[in-house]
Coordinates of C-alpha atoms in Angstrom, one line a residue:
X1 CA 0.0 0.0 0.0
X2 CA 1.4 3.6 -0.9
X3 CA 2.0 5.8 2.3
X4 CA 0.0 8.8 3.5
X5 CA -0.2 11.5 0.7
X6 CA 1.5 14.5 1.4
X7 CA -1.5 16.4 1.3
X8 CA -2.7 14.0 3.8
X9 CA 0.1 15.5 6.1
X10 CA -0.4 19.0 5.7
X11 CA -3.9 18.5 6.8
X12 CA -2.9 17.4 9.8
X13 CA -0.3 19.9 10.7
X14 CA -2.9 22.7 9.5
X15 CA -3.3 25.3 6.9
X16 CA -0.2 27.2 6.3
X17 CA -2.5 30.6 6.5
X18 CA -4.3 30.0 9.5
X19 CA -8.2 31.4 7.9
X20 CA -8.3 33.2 11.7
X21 CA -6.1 36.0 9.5
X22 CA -8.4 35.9 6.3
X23 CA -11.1 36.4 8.7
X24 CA -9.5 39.7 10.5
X25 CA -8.8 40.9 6.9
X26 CA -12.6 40.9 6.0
X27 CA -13.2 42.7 10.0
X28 CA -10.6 45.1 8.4
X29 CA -12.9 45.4 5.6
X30 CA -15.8 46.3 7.2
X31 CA -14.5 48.9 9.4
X32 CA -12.9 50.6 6.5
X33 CA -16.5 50.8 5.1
X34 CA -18.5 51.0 8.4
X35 CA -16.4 53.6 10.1
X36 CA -13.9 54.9 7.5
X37 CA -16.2 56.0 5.0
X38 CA -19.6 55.9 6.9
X39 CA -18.4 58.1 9.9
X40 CA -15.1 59.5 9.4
X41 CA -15.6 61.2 5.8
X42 CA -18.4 63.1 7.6
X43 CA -15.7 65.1 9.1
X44 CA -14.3 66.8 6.3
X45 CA -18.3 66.6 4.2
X46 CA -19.7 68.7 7.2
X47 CA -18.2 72.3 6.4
X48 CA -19.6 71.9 2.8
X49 CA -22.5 70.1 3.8
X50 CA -23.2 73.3 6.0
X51 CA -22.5 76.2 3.7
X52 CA -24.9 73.6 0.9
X53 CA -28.0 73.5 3.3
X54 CA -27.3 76.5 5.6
X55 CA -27.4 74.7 8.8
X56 CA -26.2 75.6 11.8
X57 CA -23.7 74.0 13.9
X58 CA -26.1 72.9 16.2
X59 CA -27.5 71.5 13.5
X60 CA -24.3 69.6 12.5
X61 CA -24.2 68.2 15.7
X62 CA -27.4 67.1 15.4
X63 CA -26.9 65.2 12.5
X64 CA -23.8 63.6 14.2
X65 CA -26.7 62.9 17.2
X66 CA -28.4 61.1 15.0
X67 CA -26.2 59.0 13.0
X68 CA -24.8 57.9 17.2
X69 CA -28.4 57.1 18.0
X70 CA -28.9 54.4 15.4
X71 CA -25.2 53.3 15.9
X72 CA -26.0 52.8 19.1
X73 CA -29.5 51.3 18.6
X74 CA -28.3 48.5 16.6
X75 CA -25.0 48.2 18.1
X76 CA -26.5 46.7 21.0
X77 CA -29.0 44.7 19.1
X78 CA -26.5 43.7 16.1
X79 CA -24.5 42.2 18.8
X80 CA -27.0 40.1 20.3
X81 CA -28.0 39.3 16.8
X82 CA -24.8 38.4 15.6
X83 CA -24.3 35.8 18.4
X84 CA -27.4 34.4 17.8
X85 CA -27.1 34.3 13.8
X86 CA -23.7 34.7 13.2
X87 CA -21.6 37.7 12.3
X88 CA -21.6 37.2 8.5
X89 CA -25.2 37.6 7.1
X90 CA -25.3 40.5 10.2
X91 CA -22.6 42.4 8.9
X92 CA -23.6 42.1 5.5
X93 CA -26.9 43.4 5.4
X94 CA -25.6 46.2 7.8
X95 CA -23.0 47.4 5.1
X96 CA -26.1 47.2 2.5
X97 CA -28.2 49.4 4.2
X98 CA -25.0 51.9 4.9
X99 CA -24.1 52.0 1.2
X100 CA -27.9 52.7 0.1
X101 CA -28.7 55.0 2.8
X102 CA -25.3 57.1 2.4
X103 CA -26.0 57.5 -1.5
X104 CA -29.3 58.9 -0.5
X105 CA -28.1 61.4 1.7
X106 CA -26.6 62.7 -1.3
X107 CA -29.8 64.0 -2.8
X108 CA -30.8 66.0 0.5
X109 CA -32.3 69.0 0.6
X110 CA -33.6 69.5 4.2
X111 CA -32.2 68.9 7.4
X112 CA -35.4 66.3 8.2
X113 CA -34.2 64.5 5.4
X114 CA -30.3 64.5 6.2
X115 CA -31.1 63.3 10.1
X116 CA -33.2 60.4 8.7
X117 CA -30.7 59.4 6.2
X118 CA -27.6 59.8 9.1
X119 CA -29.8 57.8 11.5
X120 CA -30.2 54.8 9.1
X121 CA -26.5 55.0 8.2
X122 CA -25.9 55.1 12.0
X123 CA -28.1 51.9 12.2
X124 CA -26.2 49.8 9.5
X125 CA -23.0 51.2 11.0
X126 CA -23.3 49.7 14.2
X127 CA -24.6 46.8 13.4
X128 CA -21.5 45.9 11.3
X129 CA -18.7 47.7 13.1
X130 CA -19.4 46.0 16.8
X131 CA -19.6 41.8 15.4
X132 CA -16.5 42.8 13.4
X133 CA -15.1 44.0 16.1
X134 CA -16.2 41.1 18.2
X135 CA -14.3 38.9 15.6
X136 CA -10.5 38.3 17.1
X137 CA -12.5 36.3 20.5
X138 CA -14.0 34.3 18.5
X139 CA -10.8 33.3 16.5
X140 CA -8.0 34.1 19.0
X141 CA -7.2 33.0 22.3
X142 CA -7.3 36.0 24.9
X143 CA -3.7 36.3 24.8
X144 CA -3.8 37.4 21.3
X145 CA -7.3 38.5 21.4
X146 CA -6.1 42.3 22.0
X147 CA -3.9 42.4 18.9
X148 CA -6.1 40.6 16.7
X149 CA -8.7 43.4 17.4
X150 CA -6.0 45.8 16.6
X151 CA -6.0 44.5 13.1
X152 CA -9.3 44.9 12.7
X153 CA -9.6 48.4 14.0
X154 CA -6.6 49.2 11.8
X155 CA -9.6 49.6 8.7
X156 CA -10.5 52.8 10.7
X157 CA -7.5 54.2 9.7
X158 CA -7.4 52.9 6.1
X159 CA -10.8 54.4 5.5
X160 CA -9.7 57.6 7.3
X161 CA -6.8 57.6 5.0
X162 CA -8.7 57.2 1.9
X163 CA -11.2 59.5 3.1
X164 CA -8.8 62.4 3.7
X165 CA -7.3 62.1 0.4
X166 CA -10.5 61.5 -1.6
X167 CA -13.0 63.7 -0.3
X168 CA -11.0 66.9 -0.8
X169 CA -10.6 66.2 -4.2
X170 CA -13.8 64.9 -5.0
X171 CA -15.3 68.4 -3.4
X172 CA -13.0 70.3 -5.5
X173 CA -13.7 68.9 -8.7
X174 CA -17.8 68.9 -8.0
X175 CA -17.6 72.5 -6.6
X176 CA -20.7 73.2 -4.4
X177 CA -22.9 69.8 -5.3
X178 CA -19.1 68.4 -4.1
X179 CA -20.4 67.0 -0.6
X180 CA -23.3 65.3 -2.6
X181 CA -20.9 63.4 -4.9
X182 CA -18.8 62.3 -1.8
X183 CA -21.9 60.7 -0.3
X184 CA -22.2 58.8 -4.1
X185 CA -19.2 57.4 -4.4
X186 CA -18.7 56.2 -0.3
X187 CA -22.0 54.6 -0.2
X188 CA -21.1 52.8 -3.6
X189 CA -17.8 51.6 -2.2
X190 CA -19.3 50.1 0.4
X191 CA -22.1 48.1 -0.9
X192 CA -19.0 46.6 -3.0
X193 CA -17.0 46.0 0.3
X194 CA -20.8 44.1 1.3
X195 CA -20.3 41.6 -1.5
X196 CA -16.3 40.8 -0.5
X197 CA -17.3 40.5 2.8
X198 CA -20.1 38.0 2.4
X199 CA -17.7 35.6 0.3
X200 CA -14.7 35.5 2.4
X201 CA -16.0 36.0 6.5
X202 CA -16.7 33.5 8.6
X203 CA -18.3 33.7 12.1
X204 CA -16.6 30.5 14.0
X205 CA -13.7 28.9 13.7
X206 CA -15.4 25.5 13.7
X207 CA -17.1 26.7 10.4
X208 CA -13.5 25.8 8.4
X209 CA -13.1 22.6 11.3
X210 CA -10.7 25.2 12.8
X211 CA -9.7 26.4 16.5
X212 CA -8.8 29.8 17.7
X213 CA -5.0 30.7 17.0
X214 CA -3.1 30.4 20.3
X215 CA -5.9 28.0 22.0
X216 CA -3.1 25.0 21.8
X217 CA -5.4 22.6 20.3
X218 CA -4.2 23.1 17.0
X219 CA -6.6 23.2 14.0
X220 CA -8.6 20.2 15.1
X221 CA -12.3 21.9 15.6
X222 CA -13.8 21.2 19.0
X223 CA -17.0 20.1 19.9
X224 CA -19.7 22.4 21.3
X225 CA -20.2 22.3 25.0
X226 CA -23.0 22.7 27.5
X227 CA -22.4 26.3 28.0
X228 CA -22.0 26.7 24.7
X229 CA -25.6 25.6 24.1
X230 CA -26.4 27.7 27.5
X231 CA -24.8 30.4 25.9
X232 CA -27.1 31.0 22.7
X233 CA -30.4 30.7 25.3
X234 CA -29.9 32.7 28.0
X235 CA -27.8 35.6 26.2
X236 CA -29.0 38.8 27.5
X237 CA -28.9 36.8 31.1
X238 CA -25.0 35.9 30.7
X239 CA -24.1 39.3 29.7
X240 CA -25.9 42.2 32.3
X241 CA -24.9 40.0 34.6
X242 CA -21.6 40.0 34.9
X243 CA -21.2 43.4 37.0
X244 CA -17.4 44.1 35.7
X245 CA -19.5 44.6 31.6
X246 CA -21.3 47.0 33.5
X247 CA -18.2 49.0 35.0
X248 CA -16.6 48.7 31.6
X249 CA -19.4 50.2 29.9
X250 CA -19.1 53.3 32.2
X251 CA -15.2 53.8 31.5
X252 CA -16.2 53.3 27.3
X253 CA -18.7 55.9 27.9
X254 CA -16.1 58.3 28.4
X255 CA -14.1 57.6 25.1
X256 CA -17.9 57.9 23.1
X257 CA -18.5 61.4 24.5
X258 CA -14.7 63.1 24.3
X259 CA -13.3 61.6 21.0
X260 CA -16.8 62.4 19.4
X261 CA -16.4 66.0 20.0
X262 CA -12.8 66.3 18.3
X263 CA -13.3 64.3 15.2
X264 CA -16.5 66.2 14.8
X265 CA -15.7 69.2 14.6
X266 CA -11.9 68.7 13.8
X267 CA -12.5 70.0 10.0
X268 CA -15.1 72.8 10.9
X269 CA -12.1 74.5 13.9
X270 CA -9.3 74.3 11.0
X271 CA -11.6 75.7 8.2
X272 CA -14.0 77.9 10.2
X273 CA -12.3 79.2 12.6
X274 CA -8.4 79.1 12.0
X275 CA -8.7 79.4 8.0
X276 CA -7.0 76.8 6.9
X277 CA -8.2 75.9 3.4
X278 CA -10.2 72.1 2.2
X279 CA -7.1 70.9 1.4
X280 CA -5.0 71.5 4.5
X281 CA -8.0 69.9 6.8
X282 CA -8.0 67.3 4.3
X283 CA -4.2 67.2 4.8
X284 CA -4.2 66.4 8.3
X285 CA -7.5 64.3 8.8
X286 CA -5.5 61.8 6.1
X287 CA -2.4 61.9 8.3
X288 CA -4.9 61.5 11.1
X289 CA -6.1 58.4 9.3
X290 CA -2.3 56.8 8.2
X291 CA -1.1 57.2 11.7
X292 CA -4.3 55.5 13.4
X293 CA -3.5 52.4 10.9
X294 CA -1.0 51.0 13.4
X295 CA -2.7 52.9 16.5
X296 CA -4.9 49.6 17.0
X297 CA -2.4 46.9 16.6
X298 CA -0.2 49.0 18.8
X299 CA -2.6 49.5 22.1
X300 CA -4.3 46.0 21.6
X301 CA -0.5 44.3 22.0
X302 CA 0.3 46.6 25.0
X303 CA -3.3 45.8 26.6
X304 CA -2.1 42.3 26.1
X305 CA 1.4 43.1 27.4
X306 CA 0.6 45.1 30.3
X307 CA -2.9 44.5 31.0
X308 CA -6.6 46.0 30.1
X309 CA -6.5 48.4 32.9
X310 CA -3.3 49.9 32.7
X311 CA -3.5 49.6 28.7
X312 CA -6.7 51.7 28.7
X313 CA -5.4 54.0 31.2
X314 CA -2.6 55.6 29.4
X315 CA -4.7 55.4 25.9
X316 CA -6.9 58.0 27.4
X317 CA -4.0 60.0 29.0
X318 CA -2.9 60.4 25.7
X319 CA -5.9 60.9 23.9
X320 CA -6.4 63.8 26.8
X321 CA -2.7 65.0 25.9
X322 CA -4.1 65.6 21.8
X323 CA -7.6 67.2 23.0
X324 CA -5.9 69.7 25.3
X325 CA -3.2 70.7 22.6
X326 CA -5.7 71.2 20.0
X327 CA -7.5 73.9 21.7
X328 CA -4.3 75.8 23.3
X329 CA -1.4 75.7 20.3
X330 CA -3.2 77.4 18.0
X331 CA -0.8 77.1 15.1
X332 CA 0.7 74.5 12.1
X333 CA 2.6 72.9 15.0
X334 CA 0.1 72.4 17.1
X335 CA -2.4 71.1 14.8
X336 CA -0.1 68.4 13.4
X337 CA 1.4 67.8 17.1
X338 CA -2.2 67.3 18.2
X339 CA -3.0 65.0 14.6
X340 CA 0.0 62.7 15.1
X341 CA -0.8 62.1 19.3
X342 CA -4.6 61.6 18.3
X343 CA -3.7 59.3 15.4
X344 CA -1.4 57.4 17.1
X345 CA -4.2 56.6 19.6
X346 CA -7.5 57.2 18.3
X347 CA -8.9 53.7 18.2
X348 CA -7.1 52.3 21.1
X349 CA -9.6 52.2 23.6
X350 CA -12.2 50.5 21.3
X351 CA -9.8 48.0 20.3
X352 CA -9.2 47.3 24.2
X353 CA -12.3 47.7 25.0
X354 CA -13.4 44.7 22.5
X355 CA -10.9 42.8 23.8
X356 CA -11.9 43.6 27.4
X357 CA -15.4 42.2 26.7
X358 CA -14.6 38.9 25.5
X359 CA -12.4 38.7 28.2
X360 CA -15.5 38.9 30.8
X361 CA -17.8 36.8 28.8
X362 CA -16.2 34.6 27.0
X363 CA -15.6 34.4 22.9
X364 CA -19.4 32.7 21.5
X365 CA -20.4 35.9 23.4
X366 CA -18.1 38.4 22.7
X367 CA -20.2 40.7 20.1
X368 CA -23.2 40.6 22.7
X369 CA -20.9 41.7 25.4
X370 CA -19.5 44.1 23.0
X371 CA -22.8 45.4 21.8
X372 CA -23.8 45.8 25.8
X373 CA -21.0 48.1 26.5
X374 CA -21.8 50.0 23.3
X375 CA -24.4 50.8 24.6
X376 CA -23.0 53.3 27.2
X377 CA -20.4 54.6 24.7
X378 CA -23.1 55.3 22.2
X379 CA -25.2 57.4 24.8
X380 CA -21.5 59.3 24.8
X381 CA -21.6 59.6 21.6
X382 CA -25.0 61.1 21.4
X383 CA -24.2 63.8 24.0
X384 CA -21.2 64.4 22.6
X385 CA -21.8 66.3 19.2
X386 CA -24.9 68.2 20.1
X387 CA -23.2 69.3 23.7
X388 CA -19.7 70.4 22.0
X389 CA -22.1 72.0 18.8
X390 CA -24.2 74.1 21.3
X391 CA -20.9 75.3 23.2
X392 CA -19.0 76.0 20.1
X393 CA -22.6 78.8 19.1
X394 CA -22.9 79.9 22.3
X395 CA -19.1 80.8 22.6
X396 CA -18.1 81.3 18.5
X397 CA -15.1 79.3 19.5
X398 CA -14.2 75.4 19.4
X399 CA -12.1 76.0 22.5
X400 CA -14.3 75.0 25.1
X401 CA -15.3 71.7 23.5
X402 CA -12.1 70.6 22.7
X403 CA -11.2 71.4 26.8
X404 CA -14.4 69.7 27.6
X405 CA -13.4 66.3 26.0
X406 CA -9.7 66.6 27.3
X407 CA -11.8 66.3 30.9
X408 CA -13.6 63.8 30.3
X409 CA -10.8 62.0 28.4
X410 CA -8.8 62.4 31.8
X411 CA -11.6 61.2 33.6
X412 CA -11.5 57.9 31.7
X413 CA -7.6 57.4 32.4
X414 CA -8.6 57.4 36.7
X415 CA -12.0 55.5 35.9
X416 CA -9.8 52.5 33.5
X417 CA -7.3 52.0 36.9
X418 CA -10.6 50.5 38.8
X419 CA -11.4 47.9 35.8
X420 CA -10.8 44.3 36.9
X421 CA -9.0 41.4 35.1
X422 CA -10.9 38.3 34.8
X423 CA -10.5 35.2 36.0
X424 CA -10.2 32.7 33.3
X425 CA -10.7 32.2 30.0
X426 CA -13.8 31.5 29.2
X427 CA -14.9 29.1 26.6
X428 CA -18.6 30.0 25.9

């Protein structure tokens, strides 16, 4: 009889590309689309989108109200959903509803019409960006759990990136009907990121016969367990009650309400009130974006390093450090300083925050524990815009917001020494 094929052989030692990484690339994918284009290009839109429709700036942060209330609507639900039906068909009818509803919000003419078409966006967007973001528990072990996320939140960046080189142009070429075009040819690219995402994602390891990287059971799948089955039954119950979720929530609604308030208005202070031209905003929102690539992979592998507490701790120390400059060097120096601090740590605390959540409740129940905790950072994220907007008319001046979130940014670093590490594990 002939011996074992060799393809026999590489079966049993595993894929060379563990699909754990093809996986991450597709949670890249989405938040490219889901945050990148369907949040972040709102940044540098809104001062065109303004002088378009006349609104206000209260208005402005109203819109960014709304687009945060259905993010944070269907970011709890989406991940409750996605544990129950699995993150793939969740996050790809999200991204379908973000792509249609952003190419409407090209034709608007009234605000009415704008908040509807931000809060729909908002709903597709956190429905997508909280199960991809949920993604490295499920196909990690928690010791790489923190810079697997980082991977993943690295698309933030990408999309920021793209965004600040893109939009710019495209408003220059389109001339006032500019910030309708941008809304076009965003919402197109992501229905097109929908239908890559759908081919390639997978919501389980066990899907491809896999187990997590790191789990030291190599790439035999394992079979489903008691609490497993527990698990999908009694989700809401496994989640609330775990009272560190709750804590964690509270230290994530910090991030929600301060970083909200700088990358909202970010374009509007440069333009509006320091006179730096489309370009120059556009500048530094895309070095904004390049630098927050890495910021991700960075924070998650020093949460794993040096713990979730500590990690999360110094992320919004530093996040403090960029809000504060912003407001007090009022200058080229002090806008890139601030740029190159802020993009070096803009999507640190969601990354460890993600990770943080899987941590407490265990991987099959990581995007519900995710989508919990969103919950609080969403209500930040609601406050946020249309606080910083009414401060910024009542006082013709950005300053005041941009202090405001520097608080509550340092507020965060005290509140992250109190979180708690947790004690295992967990499998479900």
């Amino acid at each position: 009889m002939p011996s074992t094929p060799p393809i026999e052989r590489d079966v049993e030692r595993g894929p060379v590309i563990h699909y754990g990484w093809i996986v991450m690339a597709m949670g890249m994918l989405t938040t490219i689309a889901a945050h990148g284009f369907g949040r972040m290009a709102y940044t540098l839109i809104l001062p065109s989108m303004k002088d378009g429709l006349h609104f206000t700036y209260a208005q402005l942060g109203l819109l960014g109200t709304g687009n945060f209330l259905g993010y944070l609507s269907l970011a709890i639900i989406g991940g409750f959903l996605a544990a129950k039906f699995g993150t793939r068909i969740v996050i790809t009818l999200a991204l379908v509803l973000m792509g249609i509803t952003m190419i409407i919000t090209g034709v608007a003419q009234s605000f009415g019409f704008a908040f509807v078409m931000r809060l729909l966006t908002g709903f597709g967007n956190g429905a997508a960006y909280v199960p991809a973001m949920a993604l490295g528990s499920a196909w990690f072990s928690m010791k790489r759990r923190g810079l697997a996320t980082g991977v993943v939140s690295a698309g933030i960046g990408v999309g920021t990136l793209i965004a600040g080189l893109s939009v710019p142009y495209i408003l220059k070429f389109y001339g006032s009907e500019g910030w309708r075009f941008c809304w076009y040819y965003l919402g197109g690219a992501v229905l097109v990121i929908s239908g890559i995402v759908y081919t390639f994602i997978r919501s389980q390891p066990d899907e491809k016969g896999l187990s997590p990287i790191g789990s030291g059971e190599g790439d035999a799948p394992s079979k489903p367990k008691a609490e497993e089955r527990k698990a999908k039954a009694l989700q809401w119950g496994l989640v609330y009650r775990v009272k560190e979720v709750w804590y964690l929530g509270l230290v994530y609604f910090m991030y929600g309400f301060s970083y909200i308030i700088y990358m909202t208005f970010f374009a509007a202070f440069l333009i509006k009130e320091m006179g730096l031209s489309q370009a120059q905003a556009g500048g530094l929102w895309a070095l904004v974006g390049g630098l927050s690539i890495f910021c991700g992979v960075i924070w998650g592998g020093v949460s794993d390093l040096v713990g979730r507490k500590y990690g999360s701790a110094l992320a919004y120390l530093t996040l403090a450090v960029a809000y504060a400059v912003f407001a007090l060097l009022k200058s080229s120096m002090g806008f890139y300083v601030s740029a190159v601090i802020f993009g070096l740590s803009a999507w640190s605390i969601p990354t460890i925050m993600a990770a943080t959540a899987g941590d407490y409740v265990g991987s099959r129940l990581a995007p519900a524990g995710l989508g919990f905790i969103t919950l609080f950072f969403g209500i930040g994220q609601a406050l946020g815009p249309a606080l910083g907007g009414y401060l910024a008319d009542a006082t013709r001046s950005f300053a005041l917001p941009f202090f405001l979130a520097s608080g509550v940014s340092l507020l965060g670093t005290i509140s992250s020494l109190y979180l708690k590490k947790p004690k295992k594990d967990e499998s479900i």
